[in-house]
Amino acid sequence: MLYLITSNLNKFKEATLVLDEFGLTLQHLPIKKMEIQADDLQEISEHAAKVILEQYDKEILVEDAGLFIDTLNGFPGPYSSYVYRTVGCEGILDLLKDETKRIASFKAVLSYGRPEKGIISFLGETKGQIVKSIRGSGGFGFDPIFIPNGSDKTFAEMSISQKNQFSHRMRALKRFAEWYIQHTP
Ligand code: IMP
């Protein structure tokens, strides 16, 4: 049985829909992952997976994600959760208020581990633009200010299944699912 470790129910719902397409069932372990401070999503995600594996005798998935804004040299990136909690979407819009270059990407690193085996990680990335004002009320985090390339809606204006056609999380999960199906007897 595969467990997704997250305190974010939205992430769990998104992941369940993606893995379901591969015939994989996901369980939710609603605990807050341990987050070290580092500049690299993979380091954060793999460290969290290692700590969880020491406590739980289960097959686990841990994810660390962030919003990387080109013109801010990738900020807030791995600090997205802190920046979201402190200044939120408005704070980002404020930082970009006179900026015409609004390219950004969401990245997610998904780390899979099972007891007494190594941890393996999968990256998903979605490029897009930061809008000028908040749009939509769905989703979570920076969803209301991000439009993925190929869409005219922000993630917050989409249903979960629409977001899953574009999202960084879906891309990491698909890479994982393809690997998992090949490597699991
Ligand atoms: P976490 O540490 O992986 O939970 O994510 C860090 C922060 O990035 C979250 O608090 C959100 O603000 C933001 N984030 C990550 N993924 C998404 C997403 O799919 N939509 C919107 N914001 C996201």
GROMACS .gro file of C-alpha atoms and ligand atoms in nm:
model
  208
    1MET     CA    1   0.000   0.000   0.000
    2LEU     CA    2   0.133   0.342  -0.099
    3TYR     CA    3   0.105   0.633   0.146
    4LEU     CA    4   0.132   1.000   0.055
    5ILE     CA    5   0.269   1.197   0.349
    6THR     CA    6   0.116   1.541   0.347
    7SER     CA    7  -0.081   1.773   0.568
    8ASN     CA    8  -0.226   1.928   0.251
    9LEU     CA    9  -0.552   1.759   0.152
   10ASN     CA   10  -0.549   1.932  -0.188
   11LYS     CA   11  -0.220   1.764  -0.275
   12PHE     CA   12  -0.365   1.429  -0.175
   13LYS     CA   13  -0.677   1.480  -0.391
   14GLU     CA   14  -0.468   1.583  -0.693
   15ALA     CA   15  -0.233   1.285  -0.649
   16THR     CA   16  -0.516   1.035  -0.602
   17LEU     CA   17  -0.670   1.130  -0.937
   18VAL     CA   18  -0.340   1.101  -1.123
   19LEU     CA   19  -0.237   0.766  -0.973
   20ASP     CA   20  -0.586   0.627  -1.022
   21GLU     CA   21  -0.529   0.650  -1.399
   22PHE     CA   22  -0.241   0.406  -1.352
   23GLY     CA   23  -0.450   0.173  -1.136
   24LEU     CA   24  -0.252   0.272  -0.825
   25THR     CA   25  -0.432   0.332  -0.496
   26LEU     CA   26  -0.302   0.598  -0.265
   27GLN     CA   27  -0.360   0.624   0.109
   28HIS     CA   28  -0.325   0.944   0.305
   29LEU     CA   29  -0.094   0.979   0.603
   30PRO     CA   30  -0.191   1.328   0.721
   31ILE     CA   31   0.124   1.425   0.906
   32LYS     CA   32   0.341   1.729   0.857
   33LYS     CA   33   0.669   1.636   0.694
   34MET     CA   34   0.991   1.748   0.853
   35GLU     CA   35   1.133   2.033   0.640
   36ILE     CA   36   1.502   2.116   0.650
   37GLN     CA   37   1.614   2.452   0.519
   38ALA     CA   38   1.792   2.400   0.188
   39ASP     CA   39   1.806   2.557  -0.158
   40ASP     CA   40   1.720   2.234  -0.332
   41LEU     CA   41   1.372   2.075  -0.343
   42GLN     CA   42   1.517   1.727  -0.386
   43GLU     CA   43   1.733   1.758  -0.076
   44ILE     CA   44   1.432   1.873   0.128
   45SER     CA   45   1.203   1.604  -0.007
   46GLU     CA   46   1.453   1.318   0.032
   47HIS     CA   47   1.544   1.422   0.385
   48ALA     CA   48   1.176   1.426   0.480
   49ALA     CA   49   1.128   1.081   0.322
   50LYS     CA   50   1.425   0.942   0.516
   51VAL     CA   51   1.288   1.071   0.848
   52ILE     CA   52   0.940   0.926   0.778
   53LEU     CA   53   1.087   0.589   0.677
   54GLU     CA   54   1.265   0.570   1.012
   55GLN     CA   55   0.927   0.603   1.185
   56TYR     CA   56   0.686   0.413   0.961
   57ASP     CA   57   0.722   0.066   0.818
   58LYS     CA   58   0.542   0.161   0.497
   59GLU     CA   59   0.589   0.243   0.129
   60ILE     CA   60   0.581   0.619   0.123
   61LEU     CA   61   0.569   0.919  -0.107
   62VAL     CA   62   0.676   1.263   0.008
   63GLU     CA   63   0.661   1.574  -0.206
   64ASP     CA   64   0.823   1.913  -0.190
   65ALA     CA   65   0.711   2.182  -0.431
   66GLY     CA   66   0.763   2.550  -0.497
   67LEU     CA   67   0.705   2.845  -0.726
   68PHE     CA   68   1.016   2.974  -0.908
   69ILE     CA   69   0.988   3.325  -1.056
   70ASP     CA   70   1.243   3.396  -1.332
   71THR     CA   71   1.282   3.767  -1.280
   72LEU     CA   72   1.333   3.714  -0.904
   73ASN     CA   73   1.610   3.461  -0.977
   74GLY     CA   74   1.390   3.171  -0.875
   75PHE     CA   75   1.246   3.323  -0.555
   76PRO     CA   76   1.052   3.200  -0.355
   77GLY     CA   77   1.149   2.849  -0.478
   78PRO     CA   78   1.220   2.619  -0.184
   79TYR     CA   79   1.099   2.892   0.053
   80SER     CA   80   0.752   2.902  -0.105
   81SER     CA   81   0.570   2.771   0.198
   82TYR     CA   82   0.719   3.035   0.429
   83VAL     CA   83   0.663   3.314   0.175
   84TYR     CA   84   0.304   3.202   0.121
   85ARG     CA   85   0.237   3.200   0.497
   86THR     CA   86   0.396   3.541   0.552
   87VAL     CA   87   0.311   3.761   0.250
   88GLY     CA   88   0.088   3.533   0.042
   89CYS     CA   89  -0.017   3.585  -0.320
   90GLU     CA   90  -0.053   3.961  -0.263
   91GLY     CA   91   0.311   3.984  -0.154
   92ILE     CA   92   0.428   3.822  -0.477
   93LEU     CA   93   0.203   4.046  -0.689
   94ASP     CA   94   0.347   4.346  -0.506
   95LEU     CA   95   0.704   4.238  -0.577
   96LEU     CA   96   0.617   4.211  -0.947
   97LYS     CA   97   0.396   4.521  -0.973
   98ASP     CA   98   0.612   4.713  -1.224
   99GLU     CA   99   0.746   4.403  -1.392
  100THR     CA  100   0.648   4.308  -1.747
  101LYS     CA  101   0.851   3.985  -1.749
  102ARG     CA  102   0.632   3.748  -1.546
  103ILE     CA  103   0.765   3.404  -1.643
  104ALA     CA  104   0.760   3.149  -1.362
  105SER     CA  105   0.749   2.777  -1.309
  106PHE     CA  106   0.612   2.543  -1.051
  107LYS     CA  107   0.837   2.251  -0.963
  108ALA     CA  108   0.764   1.942  -0.758
  109VAL     CA  109   0.999   1.670  -0.639
  110LEU     CA  110   0.830   1.348  -0.538
  111SER     CA  111   1.039   1.106  -0.332
  112TYR     CA  112   0.944   0.742  -0.303
  113GLY     CA  113   1.087   0.514  -0.039
  114ARG     CA  114   1.025   0.181   0.127
  115PRO     CA  115   1.181   0.029   0.436
  116GLU     CA  116   1.536  -0.097   0.391
  117LYS     CA  117   1.558   0.025   0.030
  118GLY     CA  118   1.686   0.351  -0.111
  119ILE     CA  119   1.486   0.661  -0.189
  120ILE     CA  120   1.423   0.764  -0.549
  121SER     CA  121   1.296   1.103  -0.663
  122PHE     CA  122   1.095   1.228  -0.963
  123LEU     CA  123   1.078   1.588  -1.084
  124GLY     CA  124   0.782   1.761  -1.242
  125GLU     CA  125   0.791   2.114  -1.381
  126THR     CA  126   0.528   2.342  -1.534
  127LYS     CA  127   0.617   2.672  -1.696
  128GLY     CA  128   0.378   2.965  -1.704
  129GLN     CA  129   0.314   3.327  -1.609
  130ILE     CA  130   0.227   3.522  -1.297
  131VAL     CA  131  -0.097   3.716  -1.353
  132LYS     CA  132  -0.147   4.081  -1.250
  133SER     CA  133  -0.422   4.020  -0.994
  134ILE     CA  134  -0.567   3.730  -0.802
  135ARG     CA  135  -0.800   3.509  -1.010
  136GLY     CA  136  -1.010   3.217  -0.891
  137SER     CA  137  -1.092   3.058  -0.560
  138GLY     CA  138  -1.007   2.690  -0.609
  139GLY     CA  139  -0.691   2.504  -0.519
  140PHE     CA  140  -0.436   2.625  -0.267
  141GLY     CA  141  -0.120   2.828  -0.221
  142PHE     CA  142  -0.015   3.029  -0.524
  143ASP     CA  143  -0.281   2.875  -0.752
  144PRO     CA  144  -0.470   3.209  -0.792
  145ILE     CA  145  -0.169   3.388  -0.946
  146PHE     CA  146  -0.028   3.124  -1.185
  147ILE     CA  147  -0.137   3.049  -1.543
  148PRO     CA  148   0.033   2.746  -1.697
  149ASN     CA  149   0.147   2.775  -2.060
  150GLY     CA  150  -0.127   2.646  -2.288
  151SER     CA  151  -0.413   2.776  -2.072
  152ASP     CA  152  -0.585   3.109  -2.014
  153LYS     CA  153  -0.702   3.012  -1.665
  154THR     CA  154  -0.512   3.026  -1.338
  155PHE     CA  155  -0.483   2.699  -1.147
  156ALA     CA  156  -0.739   2.844  -0.902
  157GLU     CA  157  -0.992   2.882  -1.186
  158MET     CA  158  -0.960   2.514  -1.277
  159SER     CA  159  -1.115   2.197  -1.138
  160ILE     CA  160  -0.873   1.943  -0.991
  161SER     CA  161  -0.884   1.735  -1.308
  162GLN     CA  162  -0.816   2.043  -1.524
  163LYS     CA  163  -0.521   2.141  -1.303
  164ASN     CA  164  -0.398   1.784  -1.336
  165GLN     CA  165  -0.367   1.825  -1.712
  166PHE     CA  166  -0.099   2.091  -1.660
  167SER     CA  167   0.052   2.064  -1.316
  168HIS     CA  168   0.405   2.004  -1.195
  169ARG     CA  169   0.262   1.754  -0.944
  170MET     CA  170   0.092   1.551  -1.218
  171ARG     CA  171   0.420   1.539  -1.415
  172ALA     CA  172   0.621   1.413  -1.115
  173LEU     CA  173   0.348   1.160  -1.030
  174LYS     CA  174   0.332   1.026  -1.386
  175ARG     CA  175   0.708   0.976  -1.392
  176PHE     CA  176   0.683   0.796  -1.060
  177ALA     CA  177   0.388   0.578  -1.170
  178GLU     CA  178   0.562   0.469  -1.490
  179TRP     CA  179   0.875   0.376  -1.296
  180TYR     CA  180   0.679   0.207  -1.017
  181ILE     CA  181   0.477  -0.012  -1.252
  182GLN     CA  182   0.797  -0.127  -1.425
  183HIS     CA  183   0.986  -0.195  -1.104
  184THR     CA  184   0.721  -0.356  -0.888
  185PRO     CA  185   0.661  -0.728  -0.938
  186IMP     P1  186   0.523   2.227   0.011
  186IMP     O1  187   0.630   2.263   0.108
  186IMP     O2  188   0.565   2.127  -0.089
  186IMP     O3  189   0.393   2.190   0.074
  186IMP     O4  190   0.485   2.353  -0.078
  186IMP     C1  191   0.544   2.477  -0.061
  186IMP     C2  192   0.451   2.588  -0.100
  186IMP     O5  193   0.451   2.599  -0.241
  186IMP     C3  194   0.305   2.570  -0.061
  186IMP     O6  195   0.280   2.624   0.064
  186IMP     C4  196   0.235   2.649  -0.168
  186IMP     O7  197   0.226   2.782  -0.128
  186IMP     C5  198   0.325   2.637  -0.286
  186IMP     N1  199   0.277   2.531  -0.377
  186IMP     C6  200   0.328   2.408  -0.396
  186IMP     N2  201   0.255   2.341  -0.488
  186IMP     C7  202   0.157   2.425  -0.524
  186IMP     C8  203   0.049   2.411  -0.614
  186IMP     O8  204   0.024   2.308  -0.679
  186IMP     N3  205  -0.029   2.519  -0.624
  186IMP     C9  206  -0.008   2.635  -0.556
  186IMP     N4  207   0.089   2.652  -0.471
  186IMP    C10  208   0.172   2.546  -0.454
   0.00000   0.00000   0.00000
